[in-house]
Coordinates of C-alpha atoms and ligand atoms in Angstrom, one line a residue:
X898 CA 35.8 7.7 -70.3
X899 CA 35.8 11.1 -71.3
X900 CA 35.8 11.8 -75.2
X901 CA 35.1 11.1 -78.7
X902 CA 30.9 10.1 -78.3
X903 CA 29.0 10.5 -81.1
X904 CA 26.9 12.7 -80.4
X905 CA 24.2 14.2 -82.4
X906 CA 23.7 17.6 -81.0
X907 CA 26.5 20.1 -79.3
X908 CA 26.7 18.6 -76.1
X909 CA 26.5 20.4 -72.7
X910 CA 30.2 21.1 -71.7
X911 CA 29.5 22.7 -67.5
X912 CA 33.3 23.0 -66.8
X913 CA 34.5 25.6 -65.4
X914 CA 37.7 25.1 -66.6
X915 CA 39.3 23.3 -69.8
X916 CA 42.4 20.4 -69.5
X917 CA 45.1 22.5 -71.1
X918 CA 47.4 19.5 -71.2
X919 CA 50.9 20.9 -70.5
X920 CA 52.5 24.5 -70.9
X921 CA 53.1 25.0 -74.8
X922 CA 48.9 24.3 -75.2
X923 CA 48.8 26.6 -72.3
X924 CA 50.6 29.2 -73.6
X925 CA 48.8 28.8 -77.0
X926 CA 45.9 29.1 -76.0
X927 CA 46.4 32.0 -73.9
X928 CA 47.8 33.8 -77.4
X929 CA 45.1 33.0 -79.3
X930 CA 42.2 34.1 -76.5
X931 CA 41.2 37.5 -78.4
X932 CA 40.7 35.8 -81.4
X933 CA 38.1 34.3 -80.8
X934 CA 38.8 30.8 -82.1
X935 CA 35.9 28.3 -82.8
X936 CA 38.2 25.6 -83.1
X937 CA 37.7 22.2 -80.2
X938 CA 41.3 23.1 -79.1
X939 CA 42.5 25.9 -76.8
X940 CA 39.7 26.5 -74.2
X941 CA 40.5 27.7 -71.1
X942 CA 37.8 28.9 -68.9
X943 CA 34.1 29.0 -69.4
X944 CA 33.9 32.8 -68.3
X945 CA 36.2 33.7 -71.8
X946 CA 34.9 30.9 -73.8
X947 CA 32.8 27.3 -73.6
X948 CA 32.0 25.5 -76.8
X949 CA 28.4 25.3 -76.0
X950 CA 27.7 28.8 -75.9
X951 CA 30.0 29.6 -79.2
X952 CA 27.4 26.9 -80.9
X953 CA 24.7 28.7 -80.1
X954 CA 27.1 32.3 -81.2
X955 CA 27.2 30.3 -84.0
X956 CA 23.4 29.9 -84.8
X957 CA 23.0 33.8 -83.9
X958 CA 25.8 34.8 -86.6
X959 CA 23.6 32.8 -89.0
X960 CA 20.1 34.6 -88.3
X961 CA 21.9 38.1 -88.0
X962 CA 24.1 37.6 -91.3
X963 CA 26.7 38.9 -89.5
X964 CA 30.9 37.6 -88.4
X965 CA 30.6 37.4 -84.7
X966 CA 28.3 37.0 -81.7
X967 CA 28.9 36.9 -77.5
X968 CA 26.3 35.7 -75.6
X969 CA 25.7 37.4 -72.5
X970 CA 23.3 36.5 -69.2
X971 CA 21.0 39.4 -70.1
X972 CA 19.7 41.3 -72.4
X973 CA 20.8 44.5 -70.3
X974 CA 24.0 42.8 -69.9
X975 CA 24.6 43.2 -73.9
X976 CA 24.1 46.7 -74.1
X977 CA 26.8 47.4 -71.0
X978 CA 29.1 45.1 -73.3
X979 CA 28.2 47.0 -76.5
X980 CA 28.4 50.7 -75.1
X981 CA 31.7 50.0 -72.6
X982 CA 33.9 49.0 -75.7
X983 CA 33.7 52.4 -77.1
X984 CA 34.4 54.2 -73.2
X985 CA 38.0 55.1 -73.5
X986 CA 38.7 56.9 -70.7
X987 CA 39.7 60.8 -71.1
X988 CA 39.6 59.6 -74.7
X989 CA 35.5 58.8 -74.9
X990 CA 33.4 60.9 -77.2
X991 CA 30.5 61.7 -76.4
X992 CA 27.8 59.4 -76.8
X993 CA 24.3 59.8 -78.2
X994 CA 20.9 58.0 -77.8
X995 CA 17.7 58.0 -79.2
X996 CA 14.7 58.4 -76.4
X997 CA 12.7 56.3 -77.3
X998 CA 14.1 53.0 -76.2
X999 CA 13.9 50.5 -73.7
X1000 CA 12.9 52.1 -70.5
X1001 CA 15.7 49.8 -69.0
X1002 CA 18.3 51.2 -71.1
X1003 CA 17.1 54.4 -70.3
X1004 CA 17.5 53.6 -66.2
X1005 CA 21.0 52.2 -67.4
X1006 CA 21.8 55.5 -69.2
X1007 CA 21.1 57.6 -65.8
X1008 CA 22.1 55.9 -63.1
X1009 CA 25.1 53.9 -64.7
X1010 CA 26.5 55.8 -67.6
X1011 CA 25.9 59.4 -66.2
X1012 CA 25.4 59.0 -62.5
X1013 CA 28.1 56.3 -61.8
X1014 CA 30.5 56.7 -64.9
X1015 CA 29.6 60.6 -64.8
X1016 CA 30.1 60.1 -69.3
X1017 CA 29.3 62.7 -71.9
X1018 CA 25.2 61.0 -72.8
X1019 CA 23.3 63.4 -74.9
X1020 CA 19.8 62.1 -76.0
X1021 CA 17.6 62.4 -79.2
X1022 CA 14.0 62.9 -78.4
X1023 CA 11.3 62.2 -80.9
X1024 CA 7.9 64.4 -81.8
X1025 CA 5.3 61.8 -80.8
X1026 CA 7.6 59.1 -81.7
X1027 CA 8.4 60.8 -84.9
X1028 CA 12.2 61.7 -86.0
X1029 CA 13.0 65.7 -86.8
X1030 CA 15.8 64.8 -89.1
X1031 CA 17.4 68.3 -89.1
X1032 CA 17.7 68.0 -85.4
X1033 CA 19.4 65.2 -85.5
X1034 CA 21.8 66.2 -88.2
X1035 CA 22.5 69.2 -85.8
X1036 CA 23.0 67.2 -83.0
X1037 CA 25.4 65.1 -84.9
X1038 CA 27.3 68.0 -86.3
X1039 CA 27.2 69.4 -82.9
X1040 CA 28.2 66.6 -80.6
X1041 CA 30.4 64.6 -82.8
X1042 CA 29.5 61.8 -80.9
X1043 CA 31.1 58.4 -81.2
X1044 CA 27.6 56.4 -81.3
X1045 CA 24.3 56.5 -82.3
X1046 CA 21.8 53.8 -80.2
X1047 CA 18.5 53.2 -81.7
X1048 CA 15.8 50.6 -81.7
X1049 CA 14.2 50.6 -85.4
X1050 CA 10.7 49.9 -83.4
X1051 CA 9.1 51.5 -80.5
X1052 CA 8.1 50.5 -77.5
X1053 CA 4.7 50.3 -76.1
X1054 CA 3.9 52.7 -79.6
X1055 CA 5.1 50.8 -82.0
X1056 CA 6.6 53.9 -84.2
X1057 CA 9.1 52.3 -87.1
X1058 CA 11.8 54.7 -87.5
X1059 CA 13.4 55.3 -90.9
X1060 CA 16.6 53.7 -90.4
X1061 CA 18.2 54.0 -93.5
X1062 CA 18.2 57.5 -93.5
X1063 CA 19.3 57.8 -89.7
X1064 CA 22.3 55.6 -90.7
X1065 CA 23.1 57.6 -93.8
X1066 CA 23.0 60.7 -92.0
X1067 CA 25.4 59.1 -88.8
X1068 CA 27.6 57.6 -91.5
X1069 CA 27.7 61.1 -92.7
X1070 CA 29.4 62.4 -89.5
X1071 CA 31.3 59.6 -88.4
X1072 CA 29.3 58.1 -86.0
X1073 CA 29.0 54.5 -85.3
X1074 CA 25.6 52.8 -85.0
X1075 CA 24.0 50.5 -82.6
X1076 CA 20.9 48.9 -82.8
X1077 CA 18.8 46.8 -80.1
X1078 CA 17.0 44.9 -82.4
X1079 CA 14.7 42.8 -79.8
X1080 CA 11.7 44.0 -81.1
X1081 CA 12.7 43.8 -85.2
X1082 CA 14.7 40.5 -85.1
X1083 CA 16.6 39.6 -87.7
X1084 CA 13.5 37.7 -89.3
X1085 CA 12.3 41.0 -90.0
X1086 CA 15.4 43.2 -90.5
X1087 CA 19.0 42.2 -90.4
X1088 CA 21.0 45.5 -89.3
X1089 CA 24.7 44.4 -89.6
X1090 CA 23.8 43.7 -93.2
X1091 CA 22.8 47.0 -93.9
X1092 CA 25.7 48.5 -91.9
X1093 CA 25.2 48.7 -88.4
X1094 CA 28.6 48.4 -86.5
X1095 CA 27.0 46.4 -83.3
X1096 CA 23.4 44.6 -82.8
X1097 CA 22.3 43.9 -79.5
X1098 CA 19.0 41.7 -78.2
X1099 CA 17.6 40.3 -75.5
X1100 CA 17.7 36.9 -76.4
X1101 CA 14.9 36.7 -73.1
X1102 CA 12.1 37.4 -75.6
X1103 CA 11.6 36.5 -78.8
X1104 CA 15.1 34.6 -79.4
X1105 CA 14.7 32.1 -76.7
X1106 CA 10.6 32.7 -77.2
X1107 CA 9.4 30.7 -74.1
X1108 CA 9.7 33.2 -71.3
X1109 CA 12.4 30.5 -69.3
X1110 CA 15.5 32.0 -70.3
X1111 CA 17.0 35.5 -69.5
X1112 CA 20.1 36.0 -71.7
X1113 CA 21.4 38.7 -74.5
X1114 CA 23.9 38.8 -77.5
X1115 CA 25.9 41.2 -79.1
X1116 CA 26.5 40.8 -83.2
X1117 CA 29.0 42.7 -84.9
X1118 CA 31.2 41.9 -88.3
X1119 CA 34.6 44.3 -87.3
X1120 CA 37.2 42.4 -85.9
X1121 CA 38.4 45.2 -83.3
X1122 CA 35.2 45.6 -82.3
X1123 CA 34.9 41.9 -81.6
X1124 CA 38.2 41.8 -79.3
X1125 CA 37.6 45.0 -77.3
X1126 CA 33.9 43.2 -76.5
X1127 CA 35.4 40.0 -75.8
X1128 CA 37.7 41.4 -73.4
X1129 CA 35.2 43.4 -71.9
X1130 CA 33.0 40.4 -71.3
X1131 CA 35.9 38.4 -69.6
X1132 CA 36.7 40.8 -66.7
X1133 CA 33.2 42.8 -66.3
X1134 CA 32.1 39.3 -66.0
X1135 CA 29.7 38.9 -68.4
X1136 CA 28.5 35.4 -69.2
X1137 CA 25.8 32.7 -70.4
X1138 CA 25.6 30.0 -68.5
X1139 CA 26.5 27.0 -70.9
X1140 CA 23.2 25.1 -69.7
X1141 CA 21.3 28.2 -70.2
X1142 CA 23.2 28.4 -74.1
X1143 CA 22.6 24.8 -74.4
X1144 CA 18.3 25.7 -74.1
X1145 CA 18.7 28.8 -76.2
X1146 CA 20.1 26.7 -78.8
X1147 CA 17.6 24.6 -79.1
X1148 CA 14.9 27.1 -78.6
X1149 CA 16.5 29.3 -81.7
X1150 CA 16.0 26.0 -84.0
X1151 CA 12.4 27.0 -84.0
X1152 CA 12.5 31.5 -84.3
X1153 CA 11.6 31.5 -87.7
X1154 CA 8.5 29.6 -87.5
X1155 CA 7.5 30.8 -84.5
X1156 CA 8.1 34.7 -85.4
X1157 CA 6.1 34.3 -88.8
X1158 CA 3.4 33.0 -86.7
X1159 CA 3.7 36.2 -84.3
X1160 CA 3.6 38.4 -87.3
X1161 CA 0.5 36.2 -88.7
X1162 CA -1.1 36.7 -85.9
X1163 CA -0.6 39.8 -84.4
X1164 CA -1.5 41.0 -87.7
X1165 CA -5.1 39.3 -87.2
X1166 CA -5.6 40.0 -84.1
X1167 CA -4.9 44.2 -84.6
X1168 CA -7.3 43.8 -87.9
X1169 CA -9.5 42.1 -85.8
X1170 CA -9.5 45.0 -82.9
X1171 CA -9.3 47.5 -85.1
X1172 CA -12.7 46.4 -85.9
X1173 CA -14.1 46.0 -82.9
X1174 CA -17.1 48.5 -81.1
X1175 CA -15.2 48.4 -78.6
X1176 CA -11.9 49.4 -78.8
X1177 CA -11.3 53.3 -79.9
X1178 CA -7.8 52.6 -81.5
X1179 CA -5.2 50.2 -82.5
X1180 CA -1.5 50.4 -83.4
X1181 CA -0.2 48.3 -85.0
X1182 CA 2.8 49.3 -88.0
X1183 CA 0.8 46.6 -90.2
X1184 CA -2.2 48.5 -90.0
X1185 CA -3.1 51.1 -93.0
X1186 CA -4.2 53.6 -89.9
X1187 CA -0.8 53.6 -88.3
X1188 CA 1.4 56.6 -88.9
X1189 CA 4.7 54.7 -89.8
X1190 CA 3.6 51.7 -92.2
X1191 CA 5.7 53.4 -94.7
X1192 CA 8.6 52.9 -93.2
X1193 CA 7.4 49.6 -91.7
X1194 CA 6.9 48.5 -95.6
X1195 CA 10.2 50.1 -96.6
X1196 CA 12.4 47.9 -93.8
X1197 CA 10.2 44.9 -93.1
X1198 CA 9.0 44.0 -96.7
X1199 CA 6.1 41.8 -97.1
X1200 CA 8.0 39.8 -94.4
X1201 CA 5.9 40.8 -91.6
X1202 CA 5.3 43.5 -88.6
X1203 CA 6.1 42.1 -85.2
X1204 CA 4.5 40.4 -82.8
X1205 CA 3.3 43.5 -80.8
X1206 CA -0.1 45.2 -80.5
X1207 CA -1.1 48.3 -78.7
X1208 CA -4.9 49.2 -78.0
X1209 CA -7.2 51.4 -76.6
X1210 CA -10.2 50.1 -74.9
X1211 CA -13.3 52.6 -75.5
X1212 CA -14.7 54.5 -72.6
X1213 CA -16.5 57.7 -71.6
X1214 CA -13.9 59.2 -69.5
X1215 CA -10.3 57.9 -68.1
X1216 CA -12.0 56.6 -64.8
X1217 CA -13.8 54.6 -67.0
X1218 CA -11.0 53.9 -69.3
X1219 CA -9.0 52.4 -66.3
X1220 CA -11.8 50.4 -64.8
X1221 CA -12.7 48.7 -68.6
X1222 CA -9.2 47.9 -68.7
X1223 CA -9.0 46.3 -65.4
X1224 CA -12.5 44.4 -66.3
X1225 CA -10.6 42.7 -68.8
X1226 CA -7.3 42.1 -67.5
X1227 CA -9.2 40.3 -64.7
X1228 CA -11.7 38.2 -67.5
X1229 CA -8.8 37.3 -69.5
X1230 CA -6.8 35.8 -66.4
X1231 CA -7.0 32.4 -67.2
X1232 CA -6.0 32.4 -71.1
X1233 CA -4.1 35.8 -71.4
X1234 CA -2.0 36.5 -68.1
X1235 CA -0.7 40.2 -67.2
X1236 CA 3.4 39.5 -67.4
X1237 CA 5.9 42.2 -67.4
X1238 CA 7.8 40.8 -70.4
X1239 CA 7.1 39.6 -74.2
X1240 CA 8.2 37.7 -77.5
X1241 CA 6.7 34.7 -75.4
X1242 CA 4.9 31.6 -77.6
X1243 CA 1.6 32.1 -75.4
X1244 CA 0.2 35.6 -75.6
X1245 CA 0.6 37.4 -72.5
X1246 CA -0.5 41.7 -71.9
X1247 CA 0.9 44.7 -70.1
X1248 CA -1.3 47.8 -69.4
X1249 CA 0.5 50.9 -70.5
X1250 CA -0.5 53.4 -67.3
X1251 CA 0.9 51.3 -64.5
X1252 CA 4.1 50.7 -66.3
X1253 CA 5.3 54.1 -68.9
X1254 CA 2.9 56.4 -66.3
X1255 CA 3.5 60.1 -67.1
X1256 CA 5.0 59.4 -70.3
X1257 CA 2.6 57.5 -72.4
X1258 CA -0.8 59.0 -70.4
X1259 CA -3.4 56.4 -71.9
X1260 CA -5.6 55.1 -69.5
X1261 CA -7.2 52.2 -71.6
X1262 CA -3.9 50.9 -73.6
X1263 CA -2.8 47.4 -73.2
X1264 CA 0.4 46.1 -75.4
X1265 CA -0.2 42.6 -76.4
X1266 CA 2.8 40.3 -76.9
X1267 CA 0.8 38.2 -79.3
X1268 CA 1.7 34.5 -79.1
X1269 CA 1.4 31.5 -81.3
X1270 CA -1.8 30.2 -80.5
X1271 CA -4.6 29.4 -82.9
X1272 CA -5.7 32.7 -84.2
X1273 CA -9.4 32.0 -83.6
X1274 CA -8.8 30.3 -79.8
X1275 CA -7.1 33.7 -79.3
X1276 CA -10.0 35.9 -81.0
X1277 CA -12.0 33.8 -79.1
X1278 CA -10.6 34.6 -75.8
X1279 CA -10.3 38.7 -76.6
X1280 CA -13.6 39.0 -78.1
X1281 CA -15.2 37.2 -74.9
X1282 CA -13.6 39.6 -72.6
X1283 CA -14.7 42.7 -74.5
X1284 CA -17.9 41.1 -74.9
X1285 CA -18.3 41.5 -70.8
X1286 CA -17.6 45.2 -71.1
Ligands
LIG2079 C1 13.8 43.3 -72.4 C2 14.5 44.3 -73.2 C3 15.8 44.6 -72.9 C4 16.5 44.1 -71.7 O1 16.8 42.7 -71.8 P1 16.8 41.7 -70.5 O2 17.0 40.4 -71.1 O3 15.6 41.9 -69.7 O4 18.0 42.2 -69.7 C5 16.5 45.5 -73.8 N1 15.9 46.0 -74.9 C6 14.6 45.7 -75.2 C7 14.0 46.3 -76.4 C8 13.9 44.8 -74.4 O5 12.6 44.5 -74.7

């Protein structure tokens, strides 16, 4: 017995490959592969296409307001994807970055796209996290480049850039834009609709929320765009696992709740801190003190401002900076743990130092990925620790 149960939910389809039946569906199918189709028919191999994961593409398209998704095994994953469709050999523009990004992406950008695929990458540095908008117009009048990559929030400073006005001015010089939107999410701001060309996330934070899942997506409404992307998928091998689709599915049923919840709270919690004797600063774009809630207001609305808080614990010099913050990393250990990832349901830290070094020099700063526990158990829990410094 093989078909037609009723079942409630997408089911869990693990084969490898589909029963194509005879040659003329075979042939079909093969015709139709770039297209994309959503229809039960004409599947072929998990690796180009498995019903599962296009369910779950199918939930993405809806939160991103956008005509296509392709899930991918990583986040990291998604951006090779999103970046390789526009490499055309002796043909490729140049290519053009902001800084401040995912130090991943950076890593990516050096020892793949430069030192391995020896491509034209220029990069846009920020003035303390803020954008020099002539620069960039003479870098894009300059370069010509084929793409702009940005992340409309930063990461561990939390800067909101002013997107609009770095996509009116790419428009403006025919550049395409690509945005990782991990941090944002579509809860907060929806790029495609506002004329992004491709979105990428890591679907391992706040998209699968749980911490149990690594896996990415890239979003896009152009139709070429979409077939270069899903043939680049195909033979570099990029993937979801359909059991791993089949959990992200049912973990996106719940993003919106959850992510208003993270915005509730982190929102608290850096009110909270801000207020605290202890702690000599807090960023937070929700925050009247932090230098970009205008532009946080402009994009996010009265929707919300991330899950994400950055602090500095008070102290009289950086040795004592550094051994405050290891004081209460260690009395937090069993309620907030020290993981090296975020957009997780429990709240979990990160101190800046041992992770950014050189480039964010801040002895006492921890970024919070602030879950979705009860805001006073979590109050609780900080206010304790700081109470032992
Ligand atoms: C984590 C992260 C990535 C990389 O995603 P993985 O799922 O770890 O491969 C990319 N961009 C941002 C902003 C991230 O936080």
């Amino acid at each position: 017995m093989k078909k037609n149960i009723n079942a409630s939910h997408t089911p869990l389809y693990r084969e490898a490959g589909f029963n194509l039946k005879d040659s003329k569906t075979t042939q079909e199918a093969f015709a139709a592969e770039l297209d994309h189709p959503h229809e039960p028919e004409n599947y072929i191999y998990s690796r180009y296409r498995n019903p599962t994961t296009v369910a779950v593409e199918q939930q993405i398209m809806e939160l991103e307001g956008c005509k296509w998704a392709l899930l991918v095994e990583t986040g990291m994953a998604a951006i090779d994807v999103a970046v390789s469709v526009f490499q055309k050999g002796k043909d490729t523009r140049p290519w053009l970055f902001f800084h401040e990004i995912y130090g991943g992406t950076n890593s990516f950008i050096d020892t793949v796209l430069i030192k391995r695929r020896n491509l034209d990458v220029h990069r846009f540095y920020a003035n303390e996290g803020l954008y020099d908008f002539e620069e960039l117009e003479r870098m894009l009048k300059e370069i010509k480049p084929e793409f702009l990559y940005f992340e409309a929030v930063s990461n561990p400073m939390l800067i909101v850039a002013d997107v609009k006005r770095i996509m009116e001015l790419a428009k403006q010089y025919d550049c395409k834009i690509i945005v990782d939107n991990t941090f944002g999410t579509p809860y907060l701001w929806k790029p495609l609709v506002d004329g992004a060309d491709l979105v990428i996330h890591s679907a391992t934070k706040y998209m699968s929320g749980h911490g149990n899942i690594t896996a990415g997506v890239i979003c896009g409404n152009d139709e070429e765009l979409m077939k270069e992307a899903i043939e680049y998928r195909k033979w570099a091998g990029h993937f979801l696992s359909p059991d791993d689709a089949y959990r992200l599915g049912s973990q996106l049923k719940s993003f919106d709740l959850r992510f208003k919840q993270h915005c509730d709270n982190a929102l608290a919690l850096a009110e909270y801190l801000e207020n605290h004797p202890m702690i000599e600063e807090v960023l937070y774009p929700g925050l009247e003190s932090h230098p970009t809630r205008k532009e946080a207001l402009a994009l996010f609305g009265d929707k919300g401002f991330g899950g994400m808080v950055t602090f500095d614990i008070k102290g009289d010099s950086d040795e004592d900076k550094r051994e405050k913050c290891n004081r209460f990393i260690a009395a937090l250990e069993d309620h907030i743990p020290l993981v090296p990832t975020l957009g997780e349901v429990d709240t979990i830290l990160l101190p800046v130092e041992p992770v950014w070094g050189a480039k964010y020099p801040l002895p006492g700063t921890i970024r919070l990925s602030v879950g979705i526990e009860n805001i006073e158990k979590l109050k609780g829990w900080i206010g304790d620790a700081l109470e032992e410094l």
